[in-house]
mmCIF file of C-alpha atoms and ligand atoms in Angstrom:
data_model
loop_
_atom_site.group_PDB
_atom_site.id
_atom_site.type_symbol
_atom_site.label_atom_id
_atom_site.label_comp_id
_atom_site.label_asym_id
_atom_site.label_seq_id
_atom_site.Cartn_x
_atom_site.Cartn_y
_atom_site.Cartn_z
ATOM 1 C CA MET X 235 -34.809 -0.564 24.541
ATOM 2 C CA MET X 236 -33.126 -1.440 21.001
ATOM 3 C CA ASN X 237 -30.134 -3.464 20.937
ATOM 4 C CA GLN X 238 -27.375 -2.703 19.091
ATOM 5 C CA ARG X 239 -27.891 -4.885 16.215
ATOM 6 C CA GLU X 240 -31.781 -3.845 16.217
ATOM 7 C CA ALA X 241 -30.592 -0.242 15.762
ATOM 8 C CA ARG X 242 -28.168 -0.956 13.286
ATOM 9 C CA HIS X 243 -30.794 -2.783 11.198
ATOM 10 C CA ARG X 244 -33.208 0.225 11.728
ATOM 11 C CA TYR X 245 -30.553 2.557 10.745
ATOM 12 C CA ARG X 246 -29.919 0.409 7.152
ATOM 13 C CA GLN X 247 -33.386 0.179 6.724
ATOM 14 C CA ASN X 248 -33.958 4.105 6.876
ATOM 15 C CA GLN X 249 -31.091 4.655 4.584
ATOM 16 C CA ASN X 250 -31.805 1.811 1.968
ATOM 17 C CA LYS X 251 -34.947 4.095 1.988
ATOM 18 C CA ASN X 252 -33.289 7.439 1.501
ATOM 19 C CA GLN X 253 -30.738 5.934 -0.719
ATOM 20 C CA ASN X 254 -28.031 8.015 -1.920
ATOM 21 C CA SER X 255 -28.614 7.892 -5.659
ATOM 22 C CA PHE X 256 -25.420 6.953 -6.609
ATOM 23 C CA ALA X 257 -25.577 4.009 -3.796
ATOM 24 C CA ALA X 258 -28.079 1.110 -5.662
ATOM 25 C CA ASN X 259 -26.954 -2.379 -5.252
ATOM 26 C CA SER X 260 -23.561 -1.577 -3.969
ATOM 27 C CA ILE X 261 -21.676 -4.777 -3.269
ATOM 28 C CA MET X 262 -20.402 -2.722 0.091
ATOM 29 C CA ASP X 263 -22.714 -2.936 2.828
ATOM 30 C CA THR X 264 -23.951 0.605 2.893
ATOM 31 C CA GLY X 265 -26.098 0.375 5.913
ATOM 32 C CA LEU X 266 -23.333 -0.846 7.978
ATOM 33 C CA LEU X 267 -20.757 1.721 6.326
ATOM 34 C CA ASN X 268 -23.357 4.445 7.101
ATOM 35 C CA TYR X 269 -23.869 3.127 11.013
ATOM 36 C CA GLU X 270 -20.398 3.161 11.715
ATOM 37 C CA LEU X 271 -19.481 6.542 9.807
ATOM 38 C CA VAL X 272 -22.146 8.737 8.928
ATOM 39 C CA ARG X 273 -24.566 8.461 11.881
ATOM 40 C CA PRO X 274 -21.505 8.954 14.642
ATOM 41 C CA GLY X 275 -20.901 12.004 13.054
ATOM 42 C CA LEU X 276 -17.433 11.200 11.400
ATOM 43 C CA LEU X 277 -18.513 12.143 7.569
ATOM 44 C CA SER X 278 -21.467 14.002 6.062
ATOM 45 C CA LYS X 279 -22.077 12.091 3.204
ATOM 46 C CA LEU X 280 -21.112 8.831 2.082
ATOM 47 C CA VAL X 281 -21.202 7.826 -1.698
ATOM 48 C CA CYS X 282 -20.824 3.960 -2.473
ATOM 49 C CA LEU X 283 -20.373 3.254 -6.241
ATOM 50 C CA ASP X 284 -20.722 0.054 -7.577
ATOM 51 C CA GLU X 285 -18.189 1.079 -10.364
ATOM 52 C CA ILE X 286 -16.414 4.136 -11.484
ATOM 53 C CA GLY X 287 -13.826 5.142 -13.514
ATOM 54 C CA SER X 288 -11.744 7.098 -10.621
ATOM 55 C CA THR X 289 -12.820 8.184 -7.034
ATOM 56 C CA ASN X 290 -10.653 11.295 -7.486
ATOM 57 C CA GLU X 291 -12.055 12.213 -10.572
ATOM 58 C CA PHE X 292 -15.826 11.717 -9.250
ATOM 59 C CA ALA X 293 -14.715 14.142 -6.287
ATOM 60 C CA SER X 294 -13.562 16.621 -8.863
ATOM 61 C CA ALA X 295 -16.437 16.840 -10.850
ATOM 62 C CA HIS X 296 -18.738 17.182 -8.063
ATOM 63 C CA SER X 297 -19.119 19.407 -5.611
ATOM 64 C CA PHE X 298 -19.408 17.551 -2.309
ATOM 65 C CA PRO X 299 -19.651 19.030 1.027
ATOM 66 C CA SER X 300 -16.488 18.513 3.544
ATOM 67 C CA ASP X 301 -16.416 14.763 4.880
ATOM 68 C CA THR X 302 -17.573 13.291 1.992
ATOM 69 C CA LEU X 303 -16.362 9.791 1.364
ATOM 70 C CA ILE X 304 -16.395 8.350 -2.185
ATOM 71 C CA VAL X 305 -15.324 4.553 -2.362
ATOM 72 C CA THR X 306 -15.700 1.791 -4.699
ATOM 73 C CA THR X 307 -14.532 -1.986 -4.865
ATOM 74 C CA ASN X 308 -14.783 -1.456 -8.566
ATOM 75 C CA GLN X 309 -12.452 1.332 -9.722
ATOM 76 C CA THR X 310 -11.704 0.732 -13.839
ATOM 77 C CA CYS X 311 -9.779 3.526 -14.796
ATOM 78 C CA GLY X 312 -7.707 4.843 -11.397
ATOM 79 C CA LYS X 313 -5.272 7.244 -11.583
ATOM 80 C CA GLY X 314 -1.787 7.225 -9.891
ATOM 81 C CA ARG X 315 1.163 9.897 -9.459
ATOM 82 C CA PHE X 316 3.202 10.793 -12.495
ATOM 83 C CA GLY X 317 -0.215 10.327 -14.688
ATOM 84 C CA ARG X 318 0.095 6.291 -14.269
ATOM 85 C CA LYS X 319 -2.946 4.181 -13.994
ATOM 86 C CA TRP X 320 -3.901 2.711 -10.751
ATOM 87 C CA PHE X 321 -4.849 -0.915 -11.636
ATOM 88 C CA SER X 322 -7.309 -2.642 -8.977
ATOM 89 C CA ASP X 323 -8.992 -6.406 -10.004
ATOM 90 C CA PRO X 324 -13.137 -5.677 -9.753
ATOM 91 C CA GLY X 325 -14.483 -6.475 -6.457
ATOM 92 C CA LYS X 326 -11.027 -7.319 -4.858
ATOM 93 C CA ASN X 327 -9.556 -4.143 -3.174
ATOM 94 C CA ILE X 328 -10.710 -0.492 -1.820
ATOM 95 C CA ALA X 329 -10.274 2.643 -3.958
ATOM 96 C CA MET X 330 -11.807 5.445 -1.877
ATOM 97 C CA THR X 331 -11.498 9.201 -1.945
ATOM 98 C CA LEU X 332 -12.047 11.327 1.276
ATOM 99 C CA VAL X 333 -13.209 14.960 0.449
ATOM 100 C CA ARG X 334 -12.527 17.706 3.363
ATOM 101 C CA ASN X 335 -11.725 21.522 3.906
ATOM 102 C CA TYR X 336 -8.685 21.905 5.747
ATOM 103 C CA SER X 337 -7.394 25.010 7.416
ATOM 104 C CA LEU X 338 -3.920 25.316 6.256
ATOM 105 C CA GLY X 339 -1.744 26.931 4.647
ATOM 106 C CA ILE X 340 -0.467 26.369 0.999
ATOM 107 C CA ASP X 341 3.291 25.226 2.853
ATOM 108 C CA GLU X 342 1.105 22.864 5.069
ATOM 109 C CA ILE X 343 -0.766 21.242 2.504
ATOM 110 C CA HIS X 344 1.805 17.822 2.736
ATOM 111 C CA CYS X 345 0.845 17.364 6.175
ATOM 112 C CA VAL X 346 -2.436 15.803 4.937
ATOM 113 C CA SER X 347 -0.874 13.368 2.989
ATOM 114 C CA PHE X 348 1.927 12.215 5.316
ATOM 115 C CA TYR X 349 -0.985 12.177 7.917
ATOM 116 C CA SER X 350 -3.214 9.919 5.770
ATOM 117 C CA SER X 351 -0.656 7.269 5.013
ATOM 118 C CA LEU X 352 0.701 7.155 8.588
ATOM 119 C CA ILE X 353 -2.882 6.640 9.983
ATOM 120 C CA LEU X 354 -3.864 3.749 7.009
ATOM 121 C CA LEU X 355 -0.635 2.041 8.198
ATOM 122 C CA LYS X 356 -2.085 2.169 11.961
ATOM 123 C CA SER X 357 -5.102 0.851 10.860
ATOM 124 C CA LEU X 358 -4.093 -1.932 8.848
ATOM 125 C CA VAL X 359 -1.482 -3.060 11.550
ATOM 126 C CA LYS X 360 -4.488 -3.128 13.744
ATOM 127 C CA ILE X 361 -6.705 -5.094 11.301
ATOM 128 C CA CYS X 362 -4.009 -7.351 10.059
ATOM 129 C CA GLY X 363 -2.674 -8.023 13.360
ATOM 130 C CA SER X 364 0.564 -8.051 11.898
ATOM 131 C CA SER X 365 3.698 -6.686 13.515
ATOM 132 C CA ALA X 366 4.202 -2.655 12.771
ATOM 133 C CA LYS X 367 7.255 -3.621 11.445
ATOM 134 C CA ASP X 368 5.974 -5.372 8.311
ATOM 135 C CA PHE X 369 4.298 -2.411 7.174
ATOM 136 C CA SER X 370 6.446 1.029 6.517
ATOM 137 C CA LEU X 371 6.184 4.205 4.366
ATOM 138 C CA LYS X 372 7.762 5.247 1.375
ATOM 139 C CA TRP X 373 8.422 8.796 0.476
ATOM 140 C CA PRO X 374 6.197 10.726 -0.416
ATOM 141 C CA ASN X 375 3.285 8.603 0.438
ATOM 142 C CA ASP X 376 3.285 4.793 -0.568
ATOM 143 C CA LEU X 377 2.487 2.261 2.171
ATOM 144 C CA LEU X 378 4.433 -0.940 2.054
ATOM 145 C CA LEU X 379 4.352 -4.367 3.179
ATOM 146 C CA LYS X 380 7.424 -6.471 3.755
ATOM 147 C CA GLY X 381 9.017 -3.999 1.048
ATOM 148 C CA LYS X 382 6.174 -3.948 -1.607
ATOM 149 C CA LYS X 383 3.853 -1.559 -2.637
ATOM 150 C CA VAL X 384 0.181 -2.497 -0.797
ATOM 151 C CA SER X 385 -1.315 0.977 -1.185
ATOM 152 C CA GLY X 386 -0.791 4.660 -3.092
ATOM 153 C CA PHE X 387 -2.200 7.969 -2.173
ATOM 154 C CA LEU X 388 -3.217 10.737 -4.658
ATOM 155 C CA LEU X 389 -4.055 14.126 -3.664
ATOM 156 C CA ASP X 390 -5.934 16.737 -5.418
ATOM 157 C CA THR X 391 -6.404 20.177 -3.956
ATOM 158 C CA LYS X 392 -9.305 23.145 -4.509
ATOM 159 C CA ASP X 393 -9.612 26.188 -3.541
ATOM 160 C CA LEU X 394 -5.714 27.248 -2.819
ATOM 161 C CA ARG X 395 -6.248 30.672 -2.124
ATOM 162 C CA SER X 396 -8.729 30.274 0.242
ATOM 163 C CA ALA X 397 -7.708 29.985 4.271
ATOM 164 C CA GLU X 398 -10.457 26.861 3.932
ATOM 165 C CA LYS X 399 -8.346 24.419 1.211
ATOM 166 C CA LYS X 400 -10.573 21.513 -0.309
ATOM 167 C CA ILE X 401 -8.131 18.740 -0.472
ATOM 168 C CA SER X 402 -8.937 15.161 -1.650
ATOM 169 C CA VAL X 403 -7.403 12.285 -0.319
ATOM 170 C CA GLY X 404 -7.685 9.393 -2.935
ATOM 171 C CA LEU X 405 -6.344 5.998 -1.814
ATOM 172 C CA GLY X 406 -6.111 2.551 -3.337
ATOM 173 C CA ILE X 407 -5.598 -0.332 -0.925
ATOM 174 C CA ASN X 408 -4.296 -3.748 -2.456
ATOM 175 C CA VAL X 409 -6.948 -6.140 -0.286
ATOM 176 C CA ASN X 410 -8.002 -9.279 -1.780
ATOM 177 C CA GLN X 411 -6.329 -9.112 -5.286
ATOM 178 C CA GLU X 412 -4.354 -12.620 -5.718
ATOM 179 C CA LEU X 413 -2.388 -11.792 -8.951
ATOM 180 C CA PHE X 414 -0.559 -9.054 -10.291
ATOM 181 C CA ASP X 415 0.973 -8.357 -13.818
ATOM 182 C CA GLU X 416 4.338 -9.281 -14.736
ATOM 183 C CA GLU X 417 5.763 -5.891 -14.580
ATOM 184 C CA ILE X 418 4.075 -5.112 -11.136
ATOM 185 C CA LYS X 419 4.141 -8.517 -9.217
ATOM 186 C CA HIS X 420 7.990 -8.037 -7.952
ATOM 187 C CA LYS X 421 6.987 -4.728 -6.244
ATOM 188 C CA ALA X 422 3.048 -5.301 -5.448
ATOM 189 C CA THR X 423 1.167 -6.722 -3.352
ATOM 190 C CA SER X 424 -2.155 -7.520 -1.223
ATOM 191 C CA LEU X 425 -3.010 -7.772 2.367
ATOM 192 C CA LEU X 426 -4.516 -11.459 0.785
ATOM 193 C CA LEU X 427 -1.005 -12.540 -0.457
ATOM 194 C CA ASP X 428 0.708 -11.561 3.026
ATOM 195 C CA ALA X 429 -1.623 -13.432 5.181
ATOM 196 C CA GLY X 430 -3.153 -16.192 3.183
ATOM 197 C CA LYS X 431 -7.028 -15.227 4.131
ATOM 198 C CA GLU X 432 -9.335 -12.742 2.580
ATOM 199 C CA PHE X 433 -9.824 -9.468 4.505
ATOM 200 C CA ASP X 434 -13.605 -7.434 4.904
ATOM 201 C CA THR X 435 -13.083 -4.682 2.848
ATOM 202 C CA ASP X 436 -16.089 -2.714 4.860
ATOM 203 C CA GLU X 437 -14.136 -3.130 8.427
ATOM 204 C CA ILE X 438 -10.875 -1.723 6.720
ATOM 205 C CA ILE X 439 -12.916 1.424 5.522
ATOM 206 C CA ILE X 440 -14.316 1.703 8.898
ATOM 207 C CA ARG X 441 -10.878 1.543 11.009
ATOM 208 C CA PHE X 442 -9.124 3.850 8.326
ATOM 209 C CA VAL X 443 -11.605 6.332 8.697
ATOM 210 C CA THR X 444 -12.807 6.525 12.332
ATOM 211 C CA ASP X 445 -8.766 6.337 12.809
ATOM 212 C CA PHE X 446 -8.270 8.966 10.686
ATOM 213 C CA TYR X 447 -10.909 11.381 12.737
ATOM 214 C CA ALA X 448 -9.410 10.568 16.079
ATOM 215 C CA THR X 449 -6.234 12.210 15.822
ATOM 216 C CA LEU X 450 -7.043 15.021 13.295
ATOM 217 C CA HIS X 451 -5.067 16.914 15.604
ATOM 218 C CA LEU X 452 -1.959 15.536 14.590
ATOM 219 C CA ILE X 453 -2.158 17.104 10.887
ATOM 220 C CA ASN X 454 -1.579 20.511 12.530
ATOM 221 C CA ASP X 455 1.386 19.247 14.904
ATOM 222 C CA HIS X 456 3.872 19.141 12.316
ATOM 223 C CA THR X 457 6.752 17.997 14.641
ATOM 224 C CA SER X 458 4.676 15.095 16.019
ATOM 225 C CA LEU X 459 3.473 14.061 12.767
ATOM 226 C CA MET X 460 6.547 13.878 10.900
ATOM 227 C CA LEU X 461 8.621 12.282 13.755
ATOM 228 C CA GLN X 462 6.080 9.554 13.949
ATOM 229 C CA TRP X 463 6.061 9.151 9.886
ATOM 230 C CA LYS X 464 9.976 8.983 10.152
ATOM 231 C CA ASP X 465 9.579 6.245 12.699
ATOM 232 C CA ASN X 466 7.605 4.155 10.259
ATOM 233 C CA CYS X 467 9.570 5.034 7.078
ATOM 234 C CA GLY X 468 12.181 2.384 5.851
ATOM 235 C CA HIS X 469 14.675 4.202 4.077
ATOM 236 C CA ILE X 470 16.164 6.649 5.956
ATOM 237 C CA GLY X 471 19.466 6.310 6.327
ATOM 238 C CA LYS X 472 19.653 3.630 3.436
ATOM 239 C CA LYS X 473 20.986 4.002 -0.266
ATOM 240 C CA ILE X 474 18.128 4.027 -2.237
ATOM 241 C CA MET X 475 17.523 5.133 -6.293
ATOM 242 C CA PHE X 476 15.516 8.055 -6.943
ATOM 243 C CA ARG X 477 13.839 9.371 -9.978
ATOM 244 C CA LEU X 478 12.732 12.954 -10.175
ATOM 245 C CA LEU X 479 10.348 12.177 -12.978
ATOM 246 C CA ALA X 480 8.417 9.633 -14.037
ATOM 247 C CA ASP X 481 10.058 9.004 -17.454
ATOM 248 C CA GLY X 482 13.653 10.433 -15.758
ATOM 249 C CA GLU X 483 16.661 8.508 -15.177
ATOM 250 C CA GLU X 484 17.292 6.956 -11.995
ATOM 251 C CA TYR X 485 20.142 7.838 -9.911
ATOM 252 C CA PRO X 486 21.849 6.219 -6.611
ATOM 253 C CA ALA X 487 21.605 8.448 -3.854
ATOM 254 C CA LEU X 488 21.484 8.358 0.053
ATOM 255 C CA VAL X 489 18.767 9.152 2.188
ATOM 256 C CA LYS X 490 19.297 11.680 4.869
ATOM 257 C CA ASP X 491 16.257 12.792 6.402
ATOM 258 C CA ILE X 492 12.442 14.067 5.692
ATOM 259 C CA LEU X 493 12.608 17.703 6.667
ATOM 260 C CA PRO X 494 9.283 18.944 8.289
ATOM 261 C CA ASP X 495 8.476 20.748 5.306
ATOM 262 C CA GLY X 496 8.150 17.313 3.568
ATOM 263 C CA SER X 497 10.842 17.378 1.412
ATOM 264 C CA LEU X 498 13.257 14.356 1.316
ATOM 265 C CA ARG X 499 16.867 15.174 2.021
ATOM 266 C CA LEU X 500 19.312 13.303 -0.336
ATOM 267 C CA GLN X 501 22.959 12.889 -0.660
ATOM 268 C CA LEU X 502 24.189 12.299 -4.019
ATOM 269 C CA GLU X 503 26.902 10.522 -5.337
ATOM 270 C CA ASP X 504 29.055 13.670 -5.807
ATOM 271 C CA GLY X 505 28.622 14.078 -1.946
ATOM 272 C CA ASN X 506 26.348 17.330 -2.102
ATOM 273 C CA GLU X 507 22.994 17.110 -0.507
ATOM 274 C CA LYS X 508 19.773 18.236 -1.970
ATOM 275 C CA SER X 509 16.199 18.325 -0.642
ATOM 276 C CA PHE X 510 13.369 17.453 -3.104
ATOM 277 C CA TYR X 511 10.037 18.111 -2.984
ATOM 278 C CA SER X 512 8.817 15.388 -5.564
ATOM 279 C CA GLY X 513 10.198 12.455 -6.980
ATOM 280 C CA GLU X 514 10.064 8.641 -6.831
ATOM 281 C CA VAL X 515 12.314 6.257 -4.726
ATOM 282 C CA SER X 516 13.135 3.030 -5.120
ATOM 283 C CA VAL X 517 14.352 0.624 -2.186
ATOM 284 C CA ALA X 518 15.667 -2.723 -3.010
ATOM 285 C CA TYR X 519 15.073 -5.281 -0.304
HETATM 286 C C1 BTN W 172 0.052 5.958 -6.524
HETATM 287 O O1 BTN W 172 0.872 5.511 -5.803
HETATM 288 O O2 BTN W 172 0.867 6.372 -7.956
HETATM 289 C C2 BTN W 172 -0.979 6.599 -6.198
HETATM 290 C C3 BTN W 172 -2.438 5.619 -6.616
HETATM 291 C C4 BTN W 172 -3.935 6.386 -6.097
HETATM 292 C C5 BTN W 172 -5.053 5.700 -6.458
HETATM 293 C C6 BTN W 172 -6.137 6.100 -5.816
HETATM 294 S S1 BTN W 172 -7.362 4.588 -5.820
HETATM 295 C C7 BTN W 172 -8.693 5.921 -5.159
HETATM 296 C C8 BTN W 172 -8.460 7.456 -5.759
HETATM 297 N N1 BTN W 172 -8.753 7.378 -7.122
HETATM 298 C C9 BTN W 172 -8.142 7.573 -8.056
HETATM 299 O O3 BTN W 172 -8.302 7.717 -9.448
HETATM 300 N N2 BTN W 172 -6.868 7.358 -7.349
HETATM 301 C C10 BTN W 172 -6.631 7.367 -6.392
#
């Protein structure tokens, strides 16, 4: 009988023979990712790219089947929220987009975003062996490590009128980046900067995707999902600065809650409470 190592080797050889046309010379171990994620049936397609402008844009430009993962460690023109750029040093970090069809109502799409950030938090706690308290979630879907951003999410949607909605979850994880630009270094970090050691990007990709598929039912269990998300959110009950638009003014507010519809419930300076569906929170740590 073949042992696991041989099976993996055989699988790698086969994968390399039938190599996906996007995957040549990837610095990621495409064979290993295929073995761990495609072979067990989690992903239907894996696209490993040596270099790409944006994994989200690449996903939008193609018609990939549900459960396709597009991944690179060299994203050159990453897109962030509010039309910002997402910067990443070549070969250091993970940029990936998971394309999937979800049977959800329009008013439930936010659950995919909350679910994805919650799962990444759980996966990184396992990989880093650090305290769960070191990682926290910032509304609507940033992942912070000791108060600095270590990962960001950007969702693109298609087929919003049909029952099955195609949602691309794009996530960038700062893994082995050592330096950040002057303007963001006070608020951005990487796993390496925190732990003082390098992390294996393949291991993180495998952990995240495996965890993502293991508890998919949570997306439909809104109460439990939001309770878990709020349990890991660092700013409920705290004073924050809130900005509604990217170039808009920041104003102080008290975070009262995150409601089941995904909105942020704030108490404004005049004492009135209001719910927001988009915007940006800054937290002073
Ligand atoms: C943000 O916090 O502003 C969101 C950042 C999202 C970045 C990821 S990296 C992979 C995917 N492809 C992109 O172009 N953007 C997302």
